[in-house]
mmCIF file of C-alpha atoms in Angstrom:
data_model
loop_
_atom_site.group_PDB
_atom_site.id
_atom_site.type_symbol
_atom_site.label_atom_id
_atom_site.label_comp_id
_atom_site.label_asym_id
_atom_site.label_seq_id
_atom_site.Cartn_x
_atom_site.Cartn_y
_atom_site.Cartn_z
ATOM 1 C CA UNK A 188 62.179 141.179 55.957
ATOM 2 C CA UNK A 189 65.099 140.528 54.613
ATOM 3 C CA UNK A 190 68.414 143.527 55.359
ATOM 4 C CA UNK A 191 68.524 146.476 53.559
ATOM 5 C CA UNK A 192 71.208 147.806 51.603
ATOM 6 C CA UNK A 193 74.034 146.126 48.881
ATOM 7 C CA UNK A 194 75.980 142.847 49.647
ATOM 8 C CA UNK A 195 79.362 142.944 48.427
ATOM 9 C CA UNK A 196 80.887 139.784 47.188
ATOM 10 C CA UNK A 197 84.249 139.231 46.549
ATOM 11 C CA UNK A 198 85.886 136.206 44.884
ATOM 12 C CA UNK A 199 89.507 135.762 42.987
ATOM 13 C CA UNK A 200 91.131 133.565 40.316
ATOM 14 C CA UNK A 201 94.741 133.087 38.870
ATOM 15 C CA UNK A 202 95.023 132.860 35.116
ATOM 16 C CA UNK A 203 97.831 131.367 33.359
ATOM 17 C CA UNK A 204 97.685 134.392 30.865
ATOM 18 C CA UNK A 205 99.260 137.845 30.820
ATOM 19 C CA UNK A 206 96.995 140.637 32.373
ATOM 20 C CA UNK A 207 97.604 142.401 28.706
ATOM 21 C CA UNK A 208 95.758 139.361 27.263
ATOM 22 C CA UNK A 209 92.886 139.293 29.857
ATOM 23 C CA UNK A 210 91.760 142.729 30.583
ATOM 24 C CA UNK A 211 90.454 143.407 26.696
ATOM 25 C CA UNK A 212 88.174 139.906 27.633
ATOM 26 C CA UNK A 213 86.597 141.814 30.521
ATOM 27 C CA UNK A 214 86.560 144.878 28.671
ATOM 28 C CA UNK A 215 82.771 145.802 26.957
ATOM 29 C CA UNK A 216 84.123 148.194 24.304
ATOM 30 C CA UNK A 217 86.665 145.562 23.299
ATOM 31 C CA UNK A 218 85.430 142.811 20.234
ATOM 32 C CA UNK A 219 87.529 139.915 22.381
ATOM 33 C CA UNK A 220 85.350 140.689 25.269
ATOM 34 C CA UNK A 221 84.673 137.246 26.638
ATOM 35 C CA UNK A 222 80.234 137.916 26.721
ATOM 36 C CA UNK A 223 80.793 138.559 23.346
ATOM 37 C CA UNK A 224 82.322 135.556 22.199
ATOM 38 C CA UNK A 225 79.450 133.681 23.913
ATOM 39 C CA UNK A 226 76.537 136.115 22.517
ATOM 40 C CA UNK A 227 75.783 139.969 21.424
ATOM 41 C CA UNK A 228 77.650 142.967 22.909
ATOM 42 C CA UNK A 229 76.086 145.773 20.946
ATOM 43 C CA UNK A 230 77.170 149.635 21.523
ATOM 44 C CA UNK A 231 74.049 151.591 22.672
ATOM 45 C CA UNK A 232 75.585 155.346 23.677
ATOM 46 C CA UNK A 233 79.194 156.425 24.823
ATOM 47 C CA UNK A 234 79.404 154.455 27.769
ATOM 48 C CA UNK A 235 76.641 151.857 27.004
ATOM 49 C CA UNK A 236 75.646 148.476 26.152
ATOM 50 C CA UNK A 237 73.185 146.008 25.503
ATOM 51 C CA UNK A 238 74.413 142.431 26.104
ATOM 52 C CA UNK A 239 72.599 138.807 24.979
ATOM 53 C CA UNK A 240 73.631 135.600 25.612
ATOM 54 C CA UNK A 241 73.178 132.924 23.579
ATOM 55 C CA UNK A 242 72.299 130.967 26.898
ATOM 56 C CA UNK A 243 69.593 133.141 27.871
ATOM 57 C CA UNK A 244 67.533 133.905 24.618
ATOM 58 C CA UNK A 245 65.290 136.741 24.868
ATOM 59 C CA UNK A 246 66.830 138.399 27.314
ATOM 60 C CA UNK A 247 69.127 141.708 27.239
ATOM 61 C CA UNK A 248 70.868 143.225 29.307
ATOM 62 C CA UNK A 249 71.463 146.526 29.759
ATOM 63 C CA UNK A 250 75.293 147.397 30.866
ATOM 64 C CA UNK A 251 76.989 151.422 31.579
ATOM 65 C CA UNK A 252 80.650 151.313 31.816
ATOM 66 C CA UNK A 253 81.530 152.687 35.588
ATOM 67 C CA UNK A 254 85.444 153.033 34.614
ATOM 68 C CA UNK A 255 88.192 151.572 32.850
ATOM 69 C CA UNK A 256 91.554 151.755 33.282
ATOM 70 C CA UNK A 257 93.005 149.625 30.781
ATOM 71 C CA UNK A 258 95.186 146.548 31.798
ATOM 72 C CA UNK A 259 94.263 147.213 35.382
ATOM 73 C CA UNK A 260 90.331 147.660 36.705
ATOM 74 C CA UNK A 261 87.320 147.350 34.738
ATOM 75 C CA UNK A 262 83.951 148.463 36.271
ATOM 76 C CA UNK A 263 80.406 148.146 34.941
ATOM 77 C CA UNK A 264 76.925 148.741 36.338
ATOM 78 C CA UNK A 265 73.942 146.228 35.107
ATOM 79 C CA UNK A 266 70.080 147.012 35.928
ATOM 80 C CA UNK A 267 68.224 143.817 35.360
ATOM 81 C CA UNK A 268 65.165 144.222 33.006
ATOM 82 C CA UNK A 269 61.998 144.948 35.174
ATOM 83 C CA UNK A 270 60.244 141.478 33.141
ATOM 84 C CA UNK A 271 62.214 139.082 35.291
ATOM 85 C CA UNK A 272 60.608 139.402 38.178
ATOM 86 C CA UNK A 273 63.667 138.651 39.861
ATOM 87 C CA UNK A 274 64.587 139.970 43.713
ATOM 88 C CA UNK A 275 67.768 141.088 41.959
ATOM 89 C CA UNK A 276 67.539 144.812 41.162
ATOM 90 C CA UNK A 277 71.616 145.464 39.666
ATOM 91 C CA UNK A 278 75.065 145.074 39.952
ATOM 92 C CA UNK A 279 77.789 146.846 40.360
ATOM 93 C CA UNK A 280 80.871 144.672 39.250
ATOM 94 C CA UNK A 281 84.581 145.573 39.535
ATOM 95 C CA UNK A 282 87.221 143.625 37.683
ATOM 96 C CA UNK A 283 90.492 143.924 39.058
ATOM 97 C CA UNK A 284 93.631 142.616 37.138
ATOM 98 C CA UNK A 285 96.833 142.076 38.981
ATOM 99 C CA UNK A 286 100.004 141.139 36.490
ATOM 100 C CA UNK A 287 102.096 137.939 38.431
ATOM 101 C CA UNK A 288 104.702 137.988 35.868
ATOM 102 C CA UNK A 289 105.003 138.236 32.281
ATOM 103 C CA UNK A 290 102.638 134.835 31.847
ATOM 104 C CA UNK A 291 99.731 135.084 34.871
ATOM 105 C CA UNK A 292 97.765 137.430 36.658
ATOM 106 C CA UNK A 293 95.524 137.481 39.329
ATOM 107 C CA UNK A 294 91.704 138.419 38.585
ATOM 108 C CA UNK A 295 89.578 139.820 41.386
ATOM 109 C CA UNK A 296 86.098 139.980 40.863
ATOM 110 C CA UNK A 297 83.994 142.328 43.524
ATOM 111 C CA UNK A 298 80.118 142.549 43.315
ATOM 112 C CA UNK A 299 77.574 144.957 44.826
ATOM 113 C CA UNK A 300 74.323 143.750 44.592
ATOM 114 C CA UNK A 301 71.078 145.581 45.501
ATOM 115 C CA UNK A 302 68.348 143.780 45.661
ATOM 116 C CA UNK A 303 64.302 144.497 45.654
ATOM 117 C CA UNK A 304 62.721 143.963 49.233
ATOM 118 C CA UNK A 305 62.377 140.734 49.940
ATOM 119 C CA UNK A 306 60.941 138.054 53.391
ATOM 120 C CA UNK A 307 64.239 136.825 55.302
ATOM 121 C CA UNK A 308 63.292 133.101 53.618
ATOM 122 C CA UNK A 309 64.362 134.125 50.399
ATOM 123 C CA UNK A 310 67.720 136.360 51.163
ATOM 124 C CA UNK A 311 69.653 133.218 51.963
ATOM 125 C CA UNK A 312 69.192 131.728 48.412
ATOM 126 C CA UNK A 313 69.782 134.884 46.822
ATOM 127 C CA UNK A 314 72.976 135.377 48.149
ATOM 128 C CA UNK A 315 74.060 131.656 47.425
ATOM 129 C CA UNK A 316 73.022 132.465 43.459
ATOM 130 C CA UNK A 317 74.920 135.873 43.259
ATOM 131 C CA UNK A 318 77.835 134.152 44.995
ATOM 132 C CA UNK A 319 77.383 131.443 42.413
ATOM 133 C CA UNK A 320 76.955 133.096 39.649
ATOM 134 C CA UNK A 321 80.097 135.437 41.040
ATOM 135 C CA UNK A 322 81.968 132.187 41.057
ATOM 136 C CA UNK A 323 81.220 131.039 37.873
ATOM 137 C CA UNK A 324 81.690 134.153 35.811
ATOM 138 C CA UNK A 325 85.270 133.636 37.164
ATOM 139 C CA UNK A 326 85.903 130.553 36.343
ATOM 140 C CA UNK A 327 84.620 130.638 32.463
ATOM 141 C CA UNK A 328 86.650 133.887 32.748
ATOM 142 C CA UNK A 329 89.765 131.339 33.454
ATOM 143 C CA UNK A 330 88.978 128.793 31.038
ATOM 144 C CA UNK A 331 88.451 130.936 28.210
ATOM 145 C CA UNK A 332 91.367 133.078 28.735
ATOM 146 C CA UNK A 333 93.557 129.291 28.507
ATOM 147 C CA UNK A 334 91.339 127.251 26.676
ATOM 148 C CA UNK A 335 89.837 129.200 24.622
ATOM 149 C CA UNK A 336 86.105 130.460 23.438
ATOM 150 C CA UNK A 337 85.375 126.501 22.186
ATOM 151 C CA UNK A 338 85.497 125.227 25.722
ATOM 152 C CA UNK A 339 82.917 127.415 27.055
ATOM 153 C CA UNK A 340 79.946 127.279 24.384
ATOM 154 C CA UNK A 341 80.929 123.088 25.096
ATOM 155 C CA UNK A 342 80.321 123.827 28.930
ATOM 156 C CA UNK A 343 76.998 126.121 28.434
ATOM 157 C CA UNK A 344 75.696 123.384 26.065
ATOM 158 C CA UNK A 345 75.799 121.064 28.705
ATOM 159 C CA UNK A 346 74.569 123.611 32.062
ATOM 160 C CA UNK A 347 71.493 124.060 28.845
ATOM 161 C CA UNK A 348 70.941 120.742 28.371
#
């Protein structure tokens, strides 16, 4: 069997954008969050929301803001829903914004994952899809923050096709 307990992965990215301008894209309660602009962010209790991607029809997920404090740290918690199947159970993700100046920052991204027991065979390539996926979140992060929203959906048209 594969360890027990959360794997914490950490990964960073500079943005040639003022923190000011990035934290309301990480930001669920914020229309200019950056899920949003690439699917649904709907309100579903003080602290809650239900997110869809237009990438992933049919799926929602469910998301409870950990803590915010604004221009700085942005932390949410996401259960994945049960009719995945997947060995992924949640994750806790922590945005951290660091202001370089008036015109960059630096975004750190840490994730806790906890996954559903699982044979040792399988752990490997779990990690290497969380890291991934860790990885990637950044860098669409990046490119919409100095692109803009256009570049993305042109990106996820082509990782759909």
């Amino acid at each position: 069997m594969a360890p027990d307990g959360p794997v914490e992965i950490t990964k960073e990215v500079e943005i040639e954008r003022p923190a000011a301008e990035v934290y309301p894209m990480v930001d669920f309660d914020d229309p200019r969050n950056h899920k949003a602009a690439v699917g649904t962010v709907t309100r579903t209790g003080s602290d809650t929301f239900d997110m869809a991607l237009d990438m992933l029809p049919g799926l929602i997920f469910p998301i409870t803001e950990m803590e915010a404090v604004p221009g700085r740290s942005y932390t949410i918690e996401s259960i994945l829903p049960e009719e995945l199947g997947a060995r992924l159970h949640k994750t806790v993700e922590r945005t951290d914004i660091e202001p370089l100046g008036d015109d960059r920052c630096k975004v750190t991204l840490v994730v806790t994952a906890c996954f559903h027991p699982m044979k040792m065979k399988h752990y490997d390539h779990e990690i290497a899809m969380i890291t991934a996926g860790c990885h990637n979140s950044l860098a669409k992060l990046k490119v919409h923050a100095e692109q803009g929203v256009d570049v993305i959906r042109e990106i996820e048209a082509a990782q759909a096709a």
